mmCIF file of C-alpha atoms in Angstrom:
data_model
loop_
_atom_site.group_PDB
_atom_site.id
_atom_site.type_symbol
_atom_site.label_atom_id
_atom_site.label_comp_id
_atom_site.label_asym_id
_atom_site.label_seq_id
_atom_site.Cartn_x
_atom_site.Cartn_y
_atom_site.Cartn_z
ATOM 1 C CA MET A 1 13.634 -69.522 42.311
ATOM 2 C CA PRO A 2 12.655 -66.168 40.860
ATOM 3 C CA SER A 3 12.046 -67.454 37.356
ATOM 4 C CA SER A 4 10.052 -70.476 38.476
ATOM 5 C CA ASP A 5 6.408 -70.929 37.585
ATOM 6 C CA HIS A 6 5.206 -69.927 41.015
ATOM 7 C CA ALA A 7 7.188 -66.745 41.509
ATOM 8 C CA THR A 8 5.165 -63.746 42.635
ATOM 9 C CA PRO A 9 5.333 -60.483 40.652
ATOM 10 C CA GLU A 10 7.300 -59.006 43.558
ATOM 11 C CA GLU A 11 9.919 -61.790 43.352
ATOM 12 C CA LEU A 12 10.129 -61.358 39.599
ATOM 13 C CA VAL A 13 10.709 -57.611 39.797
ATOM 14 C CA VAL A 14 13.431 -58.188 42.399
ATOM 15 C CA ALA A 15 15.009 -60.772 40.057
ATOM 16 C CA CYS A 16 14.883 -58.239 37.194
ATOM 17 C CA ALA A 17 16.887 -55.891 39.374
ATOM 18 C CA LYS A 18 19.627 -58.532 39.414
ATOM 19 C CA GLY A 19 19.647 -58.753 35.627
ATOM 20 C CA ASP A 20 17.496 -61.897 35.238
ATOM 21 C CA ARG A 21 15.945 -61.546 31.771
ATOM 22 C CA LYS A 22 13.900 -64.721 32.208
ATOM 23 C CA ALA A 23 12.216 -63.027 35.134
ATOM 24 C CA LEU A 24 11.253 -60.109 32.901
ATOM 25 C CA LYS A 25 9.850 -62.536 30.331
ATOM 26 C CA ARG A 26 7.813 -64.262 33.041
ATOM 27 C CA LEU A 27 6.574 -60.914 34.253
ATOM 28 C CA TYR A 28 5.594 -60.094 30.687
ATOM 29 C CA ASP A 29 3.821 -63.431 30.243
ATOM 30 C CA GLN A 30 1.899 -63.007 33.489
ATOM 31 C CA GLU A 31 1.141 -59.306 33.480
ATOM 32 C CA SER A 32 1.158 -57.970 29.924
ATOM 33 C CA PRO A 33 -2.516 -58.724 29.098
ATOM 34 C CA ARG A 34 -3.646 -56.871 32.217
ATOM 35 C CA LEU A 35 -1.309 -53.952 31.541
ATOM 36 C CA PHE A 36 -2.149 -53.856 27.849
ATOM 37 C CA GLY A 37 -5.847 -53.756 28.736
ATOM 38 C CA LEU A 38 -5.186 -50.835 31.075
ATOM 39 C CA ALA A 39 -3.256 -48.885 28.408
ATOM 40 C CA LEU A 40 -5.706 -49.735 25.627
ATOM 41 C CA ARG A 41 -8.659 -48.511 27.656
ATOM 42 C CA ILE A 42 -6.939 -45.126 28.037
ATOM 43 C CA VAL A 43 -5.322 -44.586 24.627
ATOM 44 C CA ARG A 44 -8.051 -46.544 22.768
ATOM 45 C CA GLN A 45 -5.804 -47.437 19.920
ATOM 46 C CA HIS A 46 -3.868 -50.636 19.441
ATOM 47 C CA SER A 47 -0.470 -49.379 18.298
ATOM 48 C CA ALA A 48 -0.342 -46.532 20.846
ATOM 49 C CA ALA A 49 -1.201 -48.986 23.641
ATOM 50 C CA ALA A 50 1.537 -51.341 22.454
ATOM 51 C CA ASP A 51 4.022 -48.453 22.456
ATOM 52 C CA ALA A 52 3.014 -47.487 25.991
ATOM 53 C CA VAL A 53 3.405 -51.064 27.259
ATOM 54 C CA GLN A 54 6.713 -51.528 25.439
ATOM 55 C CA ASP A 55 8.070 -48.351 26.983
ATOM 56 C CA ALA A 56 6.714 -49.380 30.375
ATOM 57 C CA PHE A 57 8.441 -52.783 30.279
ATOM 58 C CA LEU A 58 11.727 -51.180 29.338
ATOM 59 C CA GLN A 59 11.286 -48.890 32.342
ATOM 60 C CA ILE A 60 10.360 -51.854 34.555
ATOM 61 C CA TRP A 61 13.624 -53.554 33.545
ATOM 62 C CA LEU A 62 15.767 -50.468 33.991
ATOM 63 C CA LYS A 63 14.149 -49.342 37.228
ATOM 64 C CA ALA A 64 13.473 -52.680 38.908
ATOM 65 C CA ALA A 65 16.066 -51.930 41.595
ATOM 66 C CA LEU A 66 13.955 -48.983 42.676
ATOM 67 C CA PHE A 67 10.908 -51.136 43.418
ATOM 68 C CA ASP A 68 10.394 -51.533 47.149
ATOM 69 C CA PRO A 69 8.037 -54.421 48.049
ATOM 70 C CA THR A 70 7.386 -52.904 51.477
ATOM 71 C CA ARG A 71 5.670 -49.882 49.888
ATOM 72 C CA GLY A 72 3.114 -51.680 47.778
ATOM 73 C CA SER A 73 2.517 -54.492 45.313
ATOM 74 C CA ALA A 74 4.536 -54.981 42.146
ATOM 75 C CA ARG A 75 1.308 -54.927 40.181
ATOM 76 C CA ALA A 76 0.394 -51.511 41.538
ATOM 77 C CA TRP A 77 3.930 -50.347 40.754
ATOM 78 C CA MET A 78 3.697 -51.555 37.171
ATOM 79 C CA ALA A 79 0.143 -50.287 36.717
ATOM 80 C CA GLY A 80 1.319 -46.849 37.850
ATOM 81 C CA ILE A 81 4.058 -46.856 35.216
ATOM 82 C CA VAL A 82 1.764 -48.045 32.425
ATOM 83 C CA ARG A 83 -1.076 -45.693 33.375
ATOM 84 C CA TYR A 84 1.207 -42.710 33.543
ATOM 85 C CA ARG A 85 2.690 -43.494 30.123
ATOM 86 C CA ALA A 86 -0.748 -44.023 28.593
ATOM 87 C CA LEU A 87 -2.177 -40.836 30.111
ATOM 88 C CA ASP A 88 0.804 -38.861 28.910
ATOM 89 C CA THR A 89 0.322 -40.222 25.381
ATOM 90 C CA VAL A 90 -3.260 -39.034 25.442
ATOM 91 C CA LYS A 91 -2.382 -35.647 26.873
ATOM 92 C CA ARG A 92 0.447 -35.083 24.422
ATOM 93 C CA ASN A 93 -1.608 -35.942 21.382
ATOM 94 C CA THR A 94 -5.094 -34.669 21.258
ATOM 95 C CA ARG A 95 -7.640 -37.382 21.550
ATOM 96 C CA GLU A 96 -8.949 -36.413 18.114
ATOM 97 C CA MET A 97 -5.627 -37.415 16.592
ATOM 98 C CA LEU A 98 -5.763 -40.772 18.248
ATOM 99 C CA CYS A 99 -9.389 -41.177 17.232
ATOM 100 C CA ASN A 100 -8.464 -41.030 13.558
ATOM 101 C CA GLU A 101 -7.576 -44.655 13.901
ATOM 102 C CA PRO A 102 -10.552 -46.871 14.532
ATOM 103 C CA LEU A 103 -11.162 -47.838 18.129
ATOM 104 C CA HIS A 104 -9.859 -51.167 19.126
ATOM 105 C CA PRO A 105 -12.768 -53.624 18.887
ATOM 106 C CA GLU A 106 -11.985 -55.195 22.247
ATOM 107 C CA ILE A 107 -12.822 -51.991 24.128
ATOM 108 C CA ALA A 108 -16.294 -52.651 25.370
ATOM 109 C CA GLU A 109 -18.272 -49.419 25.420
ATOM 110 C CA ASP A 110 -20.642 -50.887 27.957
ATOM 111 C CA PHE A 111 -17.878 -51.944 30.364
ATOM 112 C CA ASP A 112 -19.111 -51.570 33.933
ATOM 113 C CA PRO A 113 -16.128 -51.090 36.248
ATOM 114 C CA LEU A 114 -18.303 -51.328 39.315
ATOM 115 C CA ALA A 115 -19.635 -54.754 38.360
ATOM 116 C CA ALA A 116 -16.107 -55.900 37.530
ATOM 117 C CA LEU A 117 -14.941 -54.646 40.904
ATOM 118 C CA ALA A 118 -17.751 -56.483 42.683
ATOM 119 C CA ALA A 119 -16.555 -59.746 41.157
ATOM 120 C CA ASN A 120 -13.206 -59.408 42.886
ATOM 121 C CA ASP A 121 -13.069 -60.487 46.530
ATOM 122 C CA ASP A 122 -10.021 -58.337 47.203
ATOM 123 C CA SER A 123 -11.751 -55.096 46.340
ATOM 124 C CA THR A 124 -14.920 -55.238 48.410
ATOM 125 C CA ARG A 125 -13.975 -52.147 50.398
ATOM 126 C CA LEU A 126 -13.335 -49.929 47.398
ATOM 127 C CA HIS A 127 -16.445 -51.325 45.750
ATOM 128 C CA ALA A 128 -18.629 -50.576 48.757
ATOM 129 C CA CYS A 129 -17.212 -47.063 48.998
ATOM 130 C CA LEU A 130 -17.818 -46.359 45.314
ATOM 131 C CA GLU A 131 -21.341 -47.695 45.659
ATOM 132 C CA ALA A 132 -21.924 -45.343 48.553
ATOM 133 C CA LEU A 133 -21.147 -42.309 46.365
ATOM 134 C CA GLU A 134 -23.983 -40.449 44.680
ATOM 135 C CA GLU A 135 -24.408 -41.600 41.105
ATOM 136 C CA PRO A 136 -22.961 -38.582 39.238
ATOM 137 C CA LYS A 137 -19.856 -38.475 41.422
ATOM 138 C CA ARG A 138 -19.287 -42.203 41.042
ATOM 139 C CA ARG A 139 -19.771 -42.038 37.303
ATOM 140 C CA ALA A 140 -17.384 -39.119 36.874
ATOM 141 C CA ILE A 141 -14.665 -40.786 38.963
ATOM 142 C CA LEU A 142 -14.989 -44.131 37.198
ATOM 143 C CA LEU A 143 -14.876 -42.526 33.743
ATOM 144 C CA ALA A 144 -11.812 -40.540 34.711
ATOM 145 C CA PHE A 145 -9.939 -43.519 36.086
ATOM 146 C CA THR A 146 -10.831 -46.304 33.701
ATOM 147 C CA ASP A 147 -10.925 -44.300 30.467
ATOM 148 C CA GLY A 148 -8.324 -41.711 31.434
ATOM 149 C CA LEU A 149 -10.653 -38.777 30.723
ATOM 150 C CA SER A 150 -9.798 -35.247 31.850
ATOM 151 C CA HIS A 151 -12.238 -32.990 33.683
ATOM 152 C CA SER A 152 -13.461 -31.450 30.437
ATOM 153 C CA GLU A 153 -13.720 -34.786 28.656
ATOM 154 C CA VAL A 154 -15.807 -36.201 31.504
ATOM 155 C CA ALA A 155 -18.005 -33.107 31.268
ATOM 156 C CA ASP A 156 -18.486 -33.666 27.522
ATOM 157 C CA ARG A 157 -19.152 -37.355 27.979
ATOM 158 C CA ILE A 158 -21.864 -36.985 30.568
ATOM 159 C CA ALA A 159 -23.133 -33.625 29.259
ATOM 160 C CA ALA A 160 -22.663 -31.735 32.502
ATOM 161 C CA PRO A 161 -21.086 -28.312 33.107
ATOM 162 C CA LEU A 162 -17.313 -28.396 33.643
ATOM 163 C CA GLY A 163 -17.493 -26.701 37.047
ATOM 164 C CA THR A 164 -20.084 -29.184 38.223
ATOM 165 C CA VAL A 165 -17.966 -32.123 37.099
ATOM 166 C CA LYS A 166 -14.902 -30.726 38.856
ATOM 167 C CA ALA A 167 -16.914 -30.375 42.054
ATOM 168 C CA TRP A 168 -18.356 -33.894 41.751
ATOM 169 C CA ILE A 169 -14.923 -35.423 41.312
ATOM 170 C CA ARG A 170 -13.442 -33.370 44.103
ATOM 171 C CA ARG A 171 -16.165 -34.155 46.624
ATOM 172 C CA GLY A 172 -16.338 -37.740 45.425
ATOM 173 C CA MET A 173 -12.620 -38.266 46.021
ATOM 174 C CA ILE A 174 -12.877 -36.742 49.495
ATOM 175 C CA SER A 175 -15.746 -39.089 50.398
ATOM 176 C CA LEU A 176 -13.963 -42.042 48.850
ATOM 177 C CA LYS A 177 -10.826 -41.521 50.868
ATOM 178 C CA ALA A 178 -12.763 -41.134 54.105
ATOM 179 C CA CYS A 179 -14.746 -44.287 53.373
ATOM 180 C CA VAL A 180 -11.807 -46.488 52.329
ATOM 181 C CA GLU A 181 -9.884 -45.483 55.442
ATOM 182 C CA GLN A 182 -12.719 -46.093 57.851
ATOM 183 C CA MET B 1 0.063 -23.284 43.451
ATOM 184 C CA ILE B 2 0.502 -26.349 45.608
ATOM 185 C CA PRO B 3 -1.778 -25.850 48.588
ATOM 186 C CA ASP B 4 -0.464 -25.993 52.159
ATOM 187 C CA ASP B 5 -3.604 -27.448 53.650
ATOM 188 C CA PRO B 6 -3.217 -31.246 54.025
ATOM 189 C CA HIS B 7 -6.788 -31.792 52.930
ATOM 190 C CA GLU B 8 -6.294 -29.784 49.738
ATOM 191 C CA ARG B 9 -3.021 -31.545 49.039
ATOM 192 C CA ASP B 10 -4.806 -34.856 49.273
ATOM 193 C CA VAL B 11 -7.477 -33.765 46.814
ATOM 194 C CA LEU B 12 -4.838 -32.598 44.357
ATOM 195 C CA ALA B 13 -2.919 -35.867 44.697
ATOM 196 C CA GLY B 14 -6.134 -37.799 44.114
ATOM 197 C CA GLU B 15 -6.986 -35.810 40.995
ATOM 198 C CA PHE B 16 -3.479 -36.358 39.706
ATOM 199 C CA VAL B 17 -3.691 -40.137 40.176
ATOM 200 C CA LEU B 18 -7.164 -40.159 38.675
ATOM 201 C CA GLY B 19 -5.681 -38.434 35.634
ATOM 202 C CA VAL B 20 -8.140 -35.526 35.374
ATOM 203 C CA LEU B 21 -5.640 -32.693 35.596
ATOM 204 C CA ASP B 22 -4.929 -30.991 32.299
ATOM 205 C CA ARG B 23 -1.465 -31.368 30.871
ATOM 206 C CA ALA B 24 -0.121 -28.075 32.209
ATOM 207 C CA SER B 25 -1.282 -28.928 35.733
ATOM 208 C CA SER B 26 0.091 -32.467 35.431
ATOM 209 C CA VAL B 27 3.499 -31.183 34.414
ATOM 210 C CA ALA B 28 3.455 -28.658 37.225
ATOM 211 C CA MET B 29 2.446 -31.404 39.639
ATOM 212 C CA LEU B 30 5.349 -33.546 38.438
ATOM 213 C CA ALA B 31 7.735 -30.714 39.121
ATOM 214 C CA ALA B 32 6.340 -30.302 42.616
ATOM 215 C CA LEU B 33 6.582 -34.034 43.316
ATOM 216 C CA GLU B 34 10.312 -33.884 42.802
ATOM 217 C CA ILE B 35 10.782 -31.587 45.736
ATOM 218 C CA ASP B 36 7.819 -32.465 47.926
ATOM 219 C CA ALA B 37 8.042 -35.807 49.750
ATOM 220 C CA ASP B 38 4.735 -35.299 51.538
ATOM 221 C CA LEU B 39 2.957 -34.882 48.223
ATOM 222 C CA ARG B 40 4.665 -37.982 46.831
ATOM 223 C CA GLY B 41 3.380 -39.994 49.787
ATOM 224 C CA ARG B 42 -0.153 -38.772 49.154
ATOM 225 C CA VAL B 43 0.050 -39.724 45.484
ATOM 226 C CA GLU B 44 1.319 -43.168 46.432
ATOM 227 C CA GLN B 45 -1.549 -43.683 48.852
ATOM 228 C CA TRP B 46 -4.084 -42.771 46.204
ATOM 229 C CA GLN B 47 -2.545 -45.264 43.818
ATOM 230 C CA ASN B 48 -2.888 -47.995 46.404
ATOM 231 C CA ARG B 49 -6.476 -47.006 47.152
ATOM 232 C CA LEU B 50 -7.509 -47.146 43.495
ATOM 233 C CA GLN B 51 -5.446 -50.168 42.461
ATOM 234 C CA PRO B 52 -8.411 -52.610 42.672
ATOM 235 C CA LEU B 53 -10.068 -50.533 39.969
ATOM 236 C CA ALA B 54 -7.016 -50.873 37.735
ATOM 237 C CA GLU B 55 -7.193 -54.628 38.263
ATOM 238 C CA ALA B 56 -10.869 -54.683 37.311
ATOM 239 C CA ILE B 57 -10.219 -53.433 33.782
ATOM 240 C CA PRO B 58 -10.459 -56.310 31.306
ATOM 241 C CA ALA B 59 -7.167 -57.794 30.181
ATOM 242 C CA VAL B 60 -6.495 -57.771 26.447
ATOM 243 C CA LEU B 61 -3.845 -59.846 24.690
ATOM 244 C CA PRO B 62 -1.087 -57.560 23.397
ATOM 245 C CA PRO B 63 0.183 -57.929 19.816
ATOM 246 C CA GLY B 64 2.192 -61.106 19.283
ATOM 247 C CA ASP B 65 5.429 -59.304 18.443
ATOM 248 C CA LEU B 66 5.405 -57.031 21.487
ATOM 249 C CA TRP B 67 7.753 -59.155 23.584
ATOM 250 C CA ARG B 68 10.261 -59.294 20.718
ATOM 251 C CA ARG B 69 10.107 -55.512 20.482
ATOM 252 C CA ILE B 70 10.677 -55.161 24.212
ATOM 253 C CA GLU B 71 13.558 -57.637 24.147
ATOM 254 C CA ALA B 72 15.163 -55.805 21.219
ATOM 255 C CA ALA B 73 14.923 -52.519 23.128
ATOM 256 C CA LEU B 74 16.611 -53.863 26.281
ATOM 257 C CA PRO B 75 20.145 -52.616 26.857
ATOM 258 C CA ALA B 76 22.817 -55.208 26.047
ATOM 259 C CA GLU B 77 24.379 -55.273 29.474
ATOM 260 C CA ARG B 78 22.730 -55.943 32.821
ATOM 261 C CA PRO B 79 21.372 -52.970 34.679
ATOM 262 C CA LYS B 80 24.043 -51.500 36.885
ATOM 263 C CA ALA B 81 24.087 -52.934 40.379
ATOM 264 C CA ARG B 82 22.801 -50.284 42.689
ATOM 265 C CA ASP B 83 23.625 -49.409 46.205
ATOM 266 C CA PRO B 84 20.966 -51.376 48.132
ATOM 267 C CA ARG B 85 20.546 -48.457 50.504
ATOM 268 C CA ARG B 86 19.277 -46.420 47.599
ATOM 269 C CA ALA B 87 16.793 -49.081 46.632
ATOM 270 C CA THR B 88 15.185 -48.927 50.044
ATOM 271 C CA ARG B 89 14.783 -45.184 49.985
ATOM 272 C CA SER B 90 11.054 -44.934 49.734
ATOM 273 C CA ASN B 91 10.954 -41.892 47.545
ATOM 274 C CA ASP B 92 13.293 -43.134 44.871
ATOM 275 C CA ILE B 93 10.597 -44.689 42.800
ATOM 276 C CA TRP B 94 8.607 -41.506 42.721
ATOM 277 C CA LEU B 95 11.681 -39.477 42.033
ATOM 278 C CA TRP B 96 12.373 -41.674 39.113
ATOM 279 C CA LEU B 97 8.867 -42.072 37.805
ATOM 280 C CA PHE B 98 7.952 -38.436 38.009
ATOM 281 C CA GLY B 99 11.432 -37.086 37.522
ATOM 282 C CA SER B 100 11.827 -38.627 34.118
ATOM 283 C CA ALA B 101 8.177 -38.234 33.240
ATOM 284 C CA ALA B 102 8.293 -34.543 34.064
ATOM 285 C CA ALA B 103 11.216 -34.167 31.756
ATOM 286 C CA ALA B 104 9.471 -36.039 28.998
ATOM 287 C CA SER B 105 6.457 -33.816 29.353
ATOM 288 C CA LEU B 106 8.457 -30.642 29.237
ATOM 289 C CA SER B 107 10.374 -31.303 26.085
ATOM 290 C CA ALA B 108 10.273 -34.023 23.509
ATOM 291 C CA ALA B 109 13.914 -33.479 22.670
ATOM 292 C CA LEU B 110 14.835 -33.759 26.308
ATOM 293 C CA ALA B 111 12.782 -36.914 26.644
ATOM 294 C CA MET B 112 14.707 -38.398 23.756
ATOM 295 C CA SER B 113 18.003 -37.579 25.370
ATOM 296 C CA ILE B 114 16.909 -39.279 28.576
ATOM 297 C CA LEU B 115 15.745 -42.363 26.740
ATOM 298 C CA VAL B 116 19.003 -42.537 24.836
ATOM 299 C CA VAL B 117 21.167 -41.909 27.840
ATOM 300 C CA SER B 118 19.431 -43.982 30.478
ATOM 301 C CA PRO B 119 20.608 -47.489 29.531
ATOM 302 C CA ARG B 120 24.243 -46.472 29.814
ATOM 303 C CA GLU B 121 24.401 -43.716 32.349
ATOM 304 C CA PRO B 122 21.835 -42.246 34.676
ATOM 305 C CA ALA B 123 20.056 -39.151 33.443
ATOM 306 C CA GLU B 124 20.349 -36.313 35.909
ATOM 307 C CA ILE B 125 17.752 -33.649 35.976
ATOM 308 C CA ALA B 126 16.263 -30.948 38.159
ATOM 309 C CA VAL B 127 13.148 -28.846 37.745
ATOM 310 C CA LEU B 128 13.257 -25.498 39.531
ATOM 311 C CA THR B 129 10.115 -23.800 40.748
ATOM 312 C CA ALA B 130 9.375 -20.785 42.885
ATOM 313 C CA PRO B 131 8.738 -21.808 46.505
ATOM 314 C CA ARG B 132 5.241 -23.288 46.835
ATOM 315 C CA SER B 133 4.555 -22.804 43.142
ATOM 316 C CA LEU B 134 3.613 -25.441 40.632
ATOM 317 C CA GLN B 135 5.042 -23.596 37.684
ATOM 318 C CA ALA B 136 8.324 -25.073 36.452
ATOM 319 C CA GLN B 137 10.644 -22.141 35.743
ATOM 320 C CA PHE B 138 14.014 -23.664 34.946
ATOM 321 C CA MET B 139 15.298 -27.101 34.122
ATOM 322 C CA VAL B 140 18.789 -28.434 34.675
ATOM 323 C CA GLU B 141 19.918 -31.502 32.807
ATOM 324 C CA ARG B 142 23.180 -33.366 32.335
ATOM 325 C CA GLN B 143 24.279 -33.229 28.740
ATOM 326 C CA PRO B 144 25.265 -36.467 27.003
ATOM 327 C CA GLY B 145 28.851 -35.278 26.580
ATOM 328 C CA GLY B 146 29.241 -34.259 30.242
ATOM 329 C CA GLY B 147 28.481 -31.044 32.072
ATOM 330 C CA PHE B 148 25.061 -29.594 32.690
ATOM 331 C CA VAL B 149 22.802 -27.146 30.972
ATOM 332 C CA LEU B 150 20.224 -24.897 32.606
ATOM 333 C CA THR B 151 17.346 -23.745 30.431
ATOM 334 C CA SER B 152 14.568 -21.291 31.160
ATOM 335 C CA LEU B 153 11.104 -22.762 30.708
ATOM 336 C CA ALA B 154 8.966 -19.753 31.485
ATOM 337 C CA GLY B 155 11.097 -16.791 30.453
ATOM 338 C CA SER B 156 11.869 -15.618 33.994
ATOM 339 C CA SER B 157 14.469 -12.891 34.103
ATOM 340 C CA ALA B 158 16.008 -10.594 36.669
ATOM 341 C CA THR B 159 14.721 -7.068 37.148
ATOM 342 C CA ALA B 160 16.835 -4.264 35.601
ATOM 343 C CA GLY B 161 20.203 -3.852 37.290
ATOM 344 C CA HIS B 162 20.091 -7.363 38.733
ATOM 345 C CA ALA B 163 21.056 -10.864 37.668
ATOM 346 C CA LEU B 164 19.967 -14.395 38.493
ATOM 347 C CA GLU B 165 22.711 -16.630 39.849
ATOM 348 C CA LEU B 166 22.634 -20.411 40.067
ATOM 349 C CA TRP B 167 23.916 -22.237 43.147
ATOM 350 C CA ALA B 168 24.388 -25.855 44.184
ATOM 351 C CA LEU B 169 23.926 -26.948 47.786
ATOM 352 C CA ALA B 170 25.035 -30.541 48.407
ATOM 353 C CA PRO B 171 23.042 -32.556 50.986
ATOM 354 C CA GLY B 172 24.381 -31.725 54.428
ATOM 355 C CA ALA B 173 26.428 -28.780 53.169
ATOM 356 C CA HIS B 174 25.937 -25.388 54.781
ATOM 357 C CA ARG B 175 27.263 -23.172 52.040
ATOM 358 C CA PRO B 176 26.187 -23.322 48.392
ATOM 359 C CA ILE B 177 28.717 -23.012 45.610
ATOM 360 C CA SER B 178 28.104 -20.687 42.675
ATOM 361 C CA LEU B 179 27.550 -22.281 39.297
ATOM 362 C CA GLY B 180 27.459 -18.965 37.510
ATOM 363 C CA VAL B 181 25.332 -15.968 36.617
ATOM 364 C CA ILE B 182 22.476 -16.867 34.277
ATOM 365 C CA PRO B 183 22.734 -15.043 30.929
ATOM 366 C CA SER B 184 19.704 -13.038 29.805
ATOM 367 C CA ASP B 185 18.624 -15.777 27.393
ATOM 368 C CA GLY B 186 18.121 -18.058 30.414
ATOM 369 C CA ARG B 187 20.608 -20.685 29.264
ATOM 370 C CA LEU B 188 23.695 -21.560 31.294
ATOM 371 C CA VAL B 189 26.141 -24.385 30.669
ATOM 372 C CA PHE B 190 28.217 -25.428 33.667
ATOM 373 C CA GLY B 191 30.397 -28.244 35.002
ATOM 374 C CA ASN B 192 32.106 -30.932 32.958
ATOM 375 C CA ALA B 193 32.094 -34.726 32.716
ATOM 376 C CA ARG B 194 33.872 -34.995 36.077
ATOM 377 C CA PHE B 195 31.492 -32.626 37.851
ATOM 378 C CA ALA B 196 29.325 -35.051 39.816
ATOM 379 C CA PRO B 197 27.066 -33.390 42.367
ATOM 380 C CA PRO B 198 25.545 -36.004 44.687
ATOM 381 C CA ALA B 199 21.915 -36.998 44.194
ATOM 382 C CA GLY B 200 19.671 -34.772 46.234
ATOM 383 C CA THR B 201 21.823 -31.715 45.646
ATOM 384 C CA ALA B 202 19.631 -28.632 45.836
ATOM 385 C CA LEU B 203 19.872 -26.131 43.012
ATOM 386 C CA LEU B 204 18.964 -22.577 43.914
ATOM 387 C CA ILE B 205 18.590 -19.395 41.918
ATOM 388 C CA SER B 206 19.019 -16.140 43.794
ATOM 389 C CA LEU B 207 18.582 -12.521 42.811
ATOM 390 C CA GLU B 208 21.964 -10.785 42.805
ATOM 391 C CA PRO B 209 23.615 -7.569 41.630
ATOM 392 C CA ALA B 210 24.112 -7.346 37.850
ATOM 393 C CA LYS B 211 27.597 -8.909 37.954
ATOM 394 C CA GLY B 212 26.637 -11.668 40.374
ATOM 395 C CA SER B 213 27.105 -12.036 44.092
ATOM 396 C CA PRO B 214 30.094 -9.975 45.291
ATOM 397 C CA THR B 215 30.631 -12.284 48.295
ATOM 398 C CA GLY B 216 30.658 -15.751 46.741
ATOM 399 C CA GLN B 217 27.492 -16.544 48.663
ATOM 400 C CA PRO B 218 23.883 -15.666 47.832
ATOM 401 C CA THR B 219 23.123 -12.123 48.935
ATOM 402 C CA GLY B 220 19.573 -11.778 47.583
ATOM 403 C CA PRO B 221 16.413 -13.834 47.972
ATOM 404 C CA VAL B 222 16.231 -17.379 46.599
ATOM 405 C CA LEU B 223 13.613 -17.135 43.857
ATOM 406 C CA PHE B 224 13.632 -20.671 42.479
ATOM 407 C CA GLN B 225 14.761 -24.034 43.722
ATOM 408 C CA GLY B 226 14.760 -27.677 42.779
ATOM 409 C CA GLN B 227 16.513 -30.920 43.550
ATOM 410 C CA LEU B 228 18.860 -32.863 41.325
ATOM 411 C CA VAL B 229 17.391 -36.272 40.577
ATOM 412 C CA ARG B 230 19.008 -39.314 38.991
ATOM 413 C CA SER B 231 16.715 -41.295 36.793
ATOM 414 C CA GLY B 232 18.901 -44.360 36.299
#
């Protein structure tokens, strides 16, 4: 049954599409810490992250019928919704505005996405491909994805010229795609 | 400009998923995604490629009252049952995600109207761009009371002695119908509550003589186009 303890995220999203609120609650129980972590890392502020996740879950409920399990995982679908909402929050407000509130203490400044990726058996390919990138390209791409930084923010963060950072990210993404698809 | 070269399109899609584009480029990209299925596919592929990285980010417990807030925000009735054929259309999710997100980016007021409307009736929206351009020029949106409104986003206007005319071309139809000549302020209200163009209807803006097309069909070049998208 969709709302049972062993339902997959895909089954739960499909159940949401049929109006099963318990399925949405189960989805929330299972997935909200991961999604909240994703949003918090980008918006870096507790209440803004909560708003992004709240909005995302409302969208998940309303749009569940549009989820197609044959096109990808429910987690990727939900992560896309949450990430987009969080990135839009950051782009709408300037980061300075958001930074007026203290950073959430659970955001580890020394978080190493590559090490975290290595710990996951399902992501060995992406990990290997990121490792194969030259250091500045890898660093720029990881900062952009995990912290939601724009080109210019990445440039500020790693003290490199904007044009150089754009080129690193561009060439890095091209290499990454070629590698992952090998 | 959205590039033609597949390689360049892939890079752009990757940068969009990564989140490095500035806000203006993101909004322009969203507009392009509404009318460009190939680009949507590329964005989707990038999301799948990078998903392990999203999963690697440490989970953090959300505030204790967040579920109650979500529950309180849910619409009272069940989501409307949808035609299952629509649910299997691969592009629907992108149309929704980026359709409504594009709207939210373009105007806070518009975003509010979509949020308010969506639980009860689907929001309907189109973003019109010049062919192969990223710049959103016009937006069409269903008004809460019925009917549609077209608004100019970039101040495009017809050259002296000419007018811009708005047309709807239903999927499979061969001849567009005129929705009216666009006034100089770029705002045109058309249709009523019963006017229900099918999803996927193309909206076109052509350059016409000052009083509009004399033939009932576009006589000048199509300058801008977009596709009507339902977000509910």
